[in-house]
Amino acid sequence: LDDPVAVGSNVTFFSALYVEALSNEGVMNNELTYSFGLASPTVLGIPGVFQMVSTDIYLDTVPVTDPVTGLILSDTSNPTAVLLTAGVDYTADNSTPGLQLIAMSPSVVLQPDTALYVVHSVLVPAGTLTNQTYTTSYIWDSVGTVDPAHTYEASSSEPTTVLP
């Protein structure tokens, strides 16, 4: 949400993971791999140079979408967005700096027309090379609710310019 960002500052990343309203099945066993501050945007799922500060995850069972494009218009302030509880609804492994692995509880199922909002606060540490663009990305792996043999994967990336 902040770009560019100065070394020593925090930057906020907002992810909206959405199962389309017209989908023929939901997803479960959701696993998210976040890479924060990658020097190259071509390799995802590895540690970056930014450091994790905090994570909040919301489940929205009635997200607001654009009726023509399907673009999600709502966010964590939507009255139907519920803050999930770490250790109950999901676990987050932050043991590798620059990388976060999130495993959603089996009870967190995204049916069609359901969204997860993931909000990260991340530190751009001292020593990060400046006047460069870094990429923060996620890989979303899940399993179908109708046929668990159906596996799904999606990814997205966002560039951030780091200034002195």
PDB file of C-alpha atoms in Angstrom:
ATOM      1  CA  LEU A   1       0.000   0.000   0.000  1.00  0.00           C
ATOM      2  CA  ASP A   2       3.077   2.277   0.261  1.00  0.00           C
ATOM      3  CA  ASP A   3       5.354   2.679  -2.729  1.00  0.00           C
ATOM      4  CA  PRO A   4       8.079   3.800  -2.817  1.00  0.00           C
ATOM      5  CA  VAL A   5       9.354   2.979   0.658  1.00  0.00           C
ATOM      6  CA  ALA A   6      12.461   4.169   2.484  1.00  0.00           C
ATOM      7  CA  VAL A   7      15.055   1.884   4.035  1.00  0.00           C
ATOM      8  CA  GLY A   8      14.228   1.388   7.711  1.00  0.00           C
ATOM      9  CA  SER A   9      10.485   1.862   7.108  1.00  0.00           C
ATOM     10  CA  ASN A  10       7.595  -0.550   7.160  1.00  0.00           C
ATOM     11  CA  VAL A  11       5.544  -1.285   4.074  1.00  0.00           C
ATOM     12  CA  THR A  12       2.037  -2.785   4.079  1.00  0.00           C
ATOM     13  CA  PHE A  13       1.053  -5.486   1.596  1.00  0.00           C
ATOM     14  CA  PHE A  14      -2.627  -6.362   1.084  1.00  0.00           C
ATOM     15  CA  SER A  15      -3.618  -9.611  -0.649  1.00  0.00           C
ATOM     16  CA  ALA A  16      -7.153 -10.533  -1.670  1.00  0.00           C
ATOM     17  CA  LEU A  17      -7.512 -14.240  -2.445  1.00  0.00           C
ATOM     18  CA  TYR A  18     -10.914 -14.875  -3.970  1.00  0.00           C
ATOM     19  CA  VAL A  19     -12.928 -17.874  -5.166  1.00  0.00           C
ATOM     20  CA  GLU A  20     -15.064 -16.542  -8.007  1.00  0.00           C
ATOM     21  CA  ALA A  21     -18.821 -16.452  -7.513  1.00  0.00           C
ATOM     22  CA  LEU A  22     -19.425 -18.675 -10.559  1.00  0.00           C
ATOM     23  CA  SER A  23     -16.862 -21.299  -9.568  1.00  0.00           C
ATOM     24  CA  ASN A  24     -18.175 -24.858  -9.432  1.00  0.00           C
ATOM     25  CA  GLU A  25     -16.373 -25.630  -6.166  1.00  0.00           C
ATOM     26  CA  GLY A  26     -14.723 -24.036  -3.178  1.00  0.00           C
ATOM     27  CA  VAL A  27     -11.237 -24.678  -1.844  1.00  0.00           C
ATOM     28  CA  MET A  28      -9.819 -26.018   1.402  1.00  0.00           C
ATOM     29  CA  ASN A  29      -6.416 -26.989   2.815  1.00  0.00           C
ATOM     30  CA  ASN A  30      -5.217 -23.550   1.770  1.00  0.00           C
ATOM     31  CA  GLU A  31      -1.483 -22.975   2.002  1.00  0.00           C
ATOM     32  CA  LEU A  32       0.156 -19.627   1.285  1.00  0.00           C
ATOM     33  CA  THR A  33       3.837 -19.010   0.646  1.00  0.00           C
ATOM     34  CA  TYR A  34       4.868 -15.352   0.878  1.00  0.00           C
ATOM     35  CA  SER A  35       8.251 -14.044  -0.299  1.00  0.00           C
ATOM     36  CA  PHE A  36       9.006 -10.516   0.930  1.00  0.00           C
ATOM     37  CA  GLY A  37      11.419  -8.347  -1.051  1.00  0.00           C
ATOM     38  CA  LEU A  38      12.736 -10.535  -3.837  1.00  0.00           C
ATOM     39  CA  ALA A  39      15.520  -9.030  -5.948  1.00  0.00           C
ATOM     40  CA  SER A  40      14.162 -10.870  -9.011  1.00  0.00           C
ATOM     41  CA  PRO A  41      10.465 -11.239  -9.871  1.00  0.00           C
ATOM     42  CA  THR A  42      11.019 -14.459 -11.819  1.00  0.00           C
ATOM     43  CA  VAL A  43      11.559 -16.888  -8.933  1.00  0.00           C
ATOM     44  CA  LEU A  44       8.793 -17.119  -6.314  1.00  0.00           C
ATOM     45  CA  GLY A  45       8.629 -19.042  -3.049  1.00  0.00           C
ATOM     46  CA  ILE A  46      12.138 -18.209  -1.809  1.00  0.00           C
ATOM     47  CA  PRO A  47      13.234 -15.831   0.981  1.00  0.00           C
ATOM     48  CA  GLY A  48      13.501 -12.140   0.192  1.00  0.00           C
ATOM     49  CA  VAL A  49      15.352  -9.339   1.968  1.00  0.00           C
ATOM     50  CA  PHE A  50      12.392  -7.716   3.776  1.00  0.00           C
ATOM     51  CA  GLN A  51      11.540  -8.759   7.343  1.00  0.00           C
ATOM     52  CA  MET A  52       8.113  -9.818   8.648  1.00  0.00           C
ATOM     53  CA  VAL A  53       6.569  -7.560  11.311  1.00  0.00           C
ATOM     54  CA  SER A  54       2.917  -8.694  11.513  1.00  0.00           C
ATOM     55  CA  THR A  55       0.187 -10.635   9.729  1.00  0.00           C
ATOM     56  CA  ASP A  56      -3.604 -10.327   9.930  1.00  0.00           C
ATOM     57  CA  ILE A  57      -5.957 -12.594   7.988  1.00  0.00           C
ATOM     58  CA  TYR A  58      -9.672 -11.963   7.455  1.00  0.00           C
ATOM     59  CA  LEU A  59     -12.312 -14.278   5.973  1.00  0.00           C
ATOM     60  CA  ASP A  60     -15.084 -12.485   4.069  1.00  0.00           C
ATOM     61  CA  THR A  61     -18.086 -14.619   3.112  1.00  0.00           C
ATOM     62  CA  VAL A  62     -19.840 -11.717   1.349  1.00  0.00           C
ATOM     63  CA  PRO A  63     -17.155  -9.671  -0.387  1.00  0.00           C
ATOM     64  CA  VAL A  64     -18.242  -6.736  -2.531  1.00  0.00           C
ATOM     65  CA  THR A  65     -17.278  -7.184  -6.170  1.00  0.00           C
ATOM     66  CA  ASP A  66     -17.667  -5.165  -9.328  1.00  0.00           C
ATOM     67  CA  PRO A  67     -20.602  -6.817 -11.167  1.00  0.00           C
ATOM     68  CA  VAL A  68     -18.919  -6.412 -14.557  1.00  0.00           C
ATOM     69  CA  THR A  69     -15.250  -7.176 -13.915  1.00  0.00           C
ATOM     70  CA  GLY A  70     -15.477  -9.301 -10.769  1.00  0.00           C
ATOM     71  CA  LEU A  71     -12.802  -7.123  -9.152  1.00  0.00           C
ATOM     72  CA  ILE A  72     -12.984  -7.217  -5.355  1.00  0.00           C
ATOM     73  CA  LEU A  73     -13.992  -3.787  -4.056  1.00  0.00           C
ATOM     74  CA  SER A  74     -14.212  -4.606  -0.334  1.00  0.00           C
ATOM     75  CA  ASP A  75     -11.435  -4.971   2.199  1.00  0.00           C
ATOM     76  CA  THR A  76     -10.978  -5.655   5.912  1.00  0.00           C
ATOM     77  CA  SER A  77     -13.484  -2.899   6.773  1.00  0.00           C
ATOM     78  CA  ASN A  78     -16.340  -4.819   5.110  1.00  0.00           C
ATOM     79  CA  PRO A  79     -18.851  -5.731   7.876  1.00  0.00           C
ATOM     80  CA  THR A  80     -18.744  -9.388   6.792  1.00  0.00           C
ATOM     81  CA  ALA A  81     -14.925  -9.612   7.052  1.00  0.00           C
ATOM     82  CA  VAL A  82     -13.993 -11.563  10.188  1.00  0.00           C
ATOM     83  CA  LEU A  83     -10.492 -11.449  11.674  1.00  0.00           C
ATOM     84  CA  LEU A  84      -9.127 -14.987  11.967  1.00  0.00           C
ATOM     85  CA  THR A  85      -7.114 -16.193  14.956  1.00  0.00           C
ATOM     86  CA  ALA A  86      -3.503 -17.310  14.619  1.00  0.00           C
ATOM     87  CA  GLY A  87      -3.005 -20.784  16.101  1.00  0.00           C
ATOM     88  CA  VAL A  88      -6.691 -21.616  15.672  1.00  0.00           C
ATOM     89  CA  ASP A  89      -7.699 -20.671  12.126  1.00  0.00           C
ATOM     90  CA  TYR A  90      -4.169 -20.743  10.697  1.00  0.00           C
ATOM     91  CA  THR A  91      -0.526 -21.202  11.555  1.00  0.00           C
ATOM     92  CA  ALA A  92       2.245 -18.952  10.290  1.00  0.00           C
ATOM     93  CA  ASP A  93       5.832 -20.157  10.029  1.00  0.00           C
ATOM     94  CA  ASN A  94       8.165 -17.138  10.079  1.00  0.00           C
ATOM     95  CA  SER A  95      11.320 -19.115  10.882  1.00  0.00           C
ATOM     96  CA  THR A  96      13.062 -18.106   7.637  1.00  0.00           C
ATOM     97  CA  PRO A  97      13.604 -14.339   7.327  1.00  0.00           C
ATOM     98  CA  GLY A  98      11.971 -12.942   4.178  1.00  0.00           C
ATOM     99  CA  LEU A  99       9.647 -15.955   3.824  1.00  0.00           C
ATOM    100  CA  GLN A 100       6.346 -16.852   5.475  1.00  0.00           C
ATOM    101  CA  LEU A 101       4.420 -20.117   5.183  1.00  0.00           C
ATOM    102  CA  ILE A 102       0.742 -19.948   6.192  1.00  0.00           C
ATOM    103  CA  ALA A 103      -1.346 -23.093   6.595  1.00  0.00           C
ATOM    104  CA  MET A 104      -5.065 -22.464   6.997  1.00  0.00           C
ATOM    105  CA  SER A 105      -6.987 -24.754   9.336  1.00  0.00           C
ATOM    106  CA  PRO A 106      -9.171 -27.382   7.611  1.00  0.00           C
ATOM    107  CA  SER A 107     -12.176 -25.524   9.055  1.00  0.00           C
ATOM    108  CA  VAL A 108     -11.358 -22.471   6.895  1.00  0.00           C
ATOM    109  CA  VAL A 109     -13.073 -23.267   3.603  1.00  0.00           C
ATOM    110  CA  LEU A 110     -13.472 -20.743   0.830  1.00  0.00           C
ATOM    111  CA  GLN A 111     -16.740 -21.425  -0.946  1.00  0.00           C
ATOM    112  CA  PRO A 112     -17.537 -19.658  -4.225  1.00  0.00           C
ATOM    113  CA  ASP A 113     -17.826 -15.883  -3.697  1.00  0.00           C
ATOM    114  CA  THR A 114     -15.620 -15.966  -0.592  1.00  0.00           C
ATOM    115  CA  ALA A 115     -12.381 -14.063  -0.001  1.00  0.00           C
ATOM    116  CA  LEU A 116      -9.384 -14.066   2.285  1.00  0.00           C
ATOM    117  CA  TYR A 117      -7.733 -10.714   2.969  1.00  0.00           C
ATOM    118  CA  VAL A 118      -4.145 -11.023   4.135  1.00  0.00           C
ATOM    119  CA  VAL A 119      -2.489  -7.887   5.497  1.00  0.00           C
ATOM    120  CA  HIS A 120       1.253  -7.865   6.132  1.00  0.00           C
ATOM    121  CA  SER A 121       3.423  -5.224   7.711  1.00  0.00           C
ATOM    122  CA  VAL A 122       6.999  -5.742   6.566  1.00  0.00           C
ATOM    123  CA  LEU A 123      10.244  -3.937   7.447  1.00  0.00           C
ATOM    124  CA  VAL A 124      12.713  -2.853   4.781  1.00  0.00           C
ATOM    125  CA  PRO A 125      15.848  -3.364   6.899  1.00  0.00           C
ATOM    126  CA  ALA A 126      18.924  -1.165   7.045  1.00  0.00           C
ATOM    127  CA  GLY A 127      21.440  -2.310   4.475  1.00  0.00           C
ATOM    128  CA  THR A 128      18.826  -3.009   1.792  1.00  0.00           C
ATOM    129  CA  LEU A 129      20.179  -1.730  -1.531  1.00  0.00           C
ATOM    130  CA  THR A 130      18.337   1.432  -2.565  1.00  0.00           C
ATOM    131  CA  ASN A 131      17.051   2.810  -5.862  1.00  0.00           C
ATOM    132  CA  GLN A 132      15.970  -0.701  -6.780  1.00  0.00           C
ATOM    133  CA  THR A 133      12.689  -2.490  -7.229  1.00  0.00           C
ATOM    134  CA  TYR A 134      11.908  -5.544  -5.112  1.00  0.00           C
ATOM    135  CA  THR A 135       9.019  -7.958  -5.555  1.00  0.00           C
ATOM    136  CA  THR A 136       6.781  -9.374  -2.862  1.00  0.00           C
ATOM    137  CA  SER A 137       4.783 -12.395  -3.973  1.00  0.00           C
ATOM    138  CA  TYR A 138       2.577 -15.207  -2.824  1.00  0.00           C
ATOM    139  CA  ILE A 139       1.812 -18.709  -4.040  1.00  0.00           C
ATOM    140  CA  TRP A 140      -1.632 -20.021  -3.054  1.00  0.00           C
ATOM    141  CA  ASP A 141      -2.093 -23.800  -3.056  1.00  0.00           C
ATOM    142  CA  SER A 142      -5.449 -25.399  -2.280  1.00  0.00           C
ATOM    143  CA  VAL A 143      -7.608 -28.476  -2.765  1.00  0.00           C
ATOM    144  CA  GLY A 144     -11.135 -28.583  -4.168  1.00  0.00           C
ATOM    145  CA  THR A 145     -14.097 -29.106  -1.832  1.00  0.00           C
ATOM    146  CA  VAL A 146     -16.160 -31.112  -4.315  1.00  0.00           C
ATOM    147  CA  ASP A 147     -13.325 -33.296  -5.563  1.00  0.00           C
ATOM    148  CA  PRO A 148     -10.212 -33.279  -3.350  1.00  0.00           C
ATOM    149  CA  ALA A 149      -8.270 -34.713  -6.298  1.00  0.00           C
ATOM    150  CA  HIS A 150      -8.523 -31.231  -7.843  1.00  0.00           C
ATOM    151  CA  THR A 151      -5.570 -29.155  -6.721  1.00  0.00           C
ATOM    152  CA  TYR A 152      -5.287 -25.478  -7.486  1.00  0.00           C
ATOM    153  CA  GLU A 153      -2.440 -23.008  -7.487  1.00  0.00           C
ATOM    154  CA  ALA A 154      -2.404 -19.260  -8.017  1.00  0.00           C
ATOM    155  CA  SER A 155       0.240 -16.618  -7.546  1.00  0.00           C
ATOM    156  CA  SER A 156       0.577 -12.876  -7.553  1.00  0.00           C
ATOM    157  CA  SER A 157       3.391 -10.363  -7.176  1.00  0.00           C
ATOM    158  CA  GLU A 158       3.723  -6.692  -6.322  1.00  0.00           C
ATOM    159  CA  PRO A 159       6.796  -4.530  -6.999  1.00  0.00           C
ATOM    160  CA  THR A 160       8.046  -2.003  -4.452  1.00  0.00           C
ATOM    161  CA  THR A 161      10.755   0.595  -5.045  1.00  0.00           C
ATOM    162  CA  VAL A 162      13.188   1.114  -2.167  1.00  0.00           C
ATOM    163  CA  LEU A 163      14.650   4.594  -1.740  1.00  0.00           C
ATOM    164  CA  PRO A 164      17.292   5.872   0.700  1.00  0.00           C
TER     165      PRO A 164
END
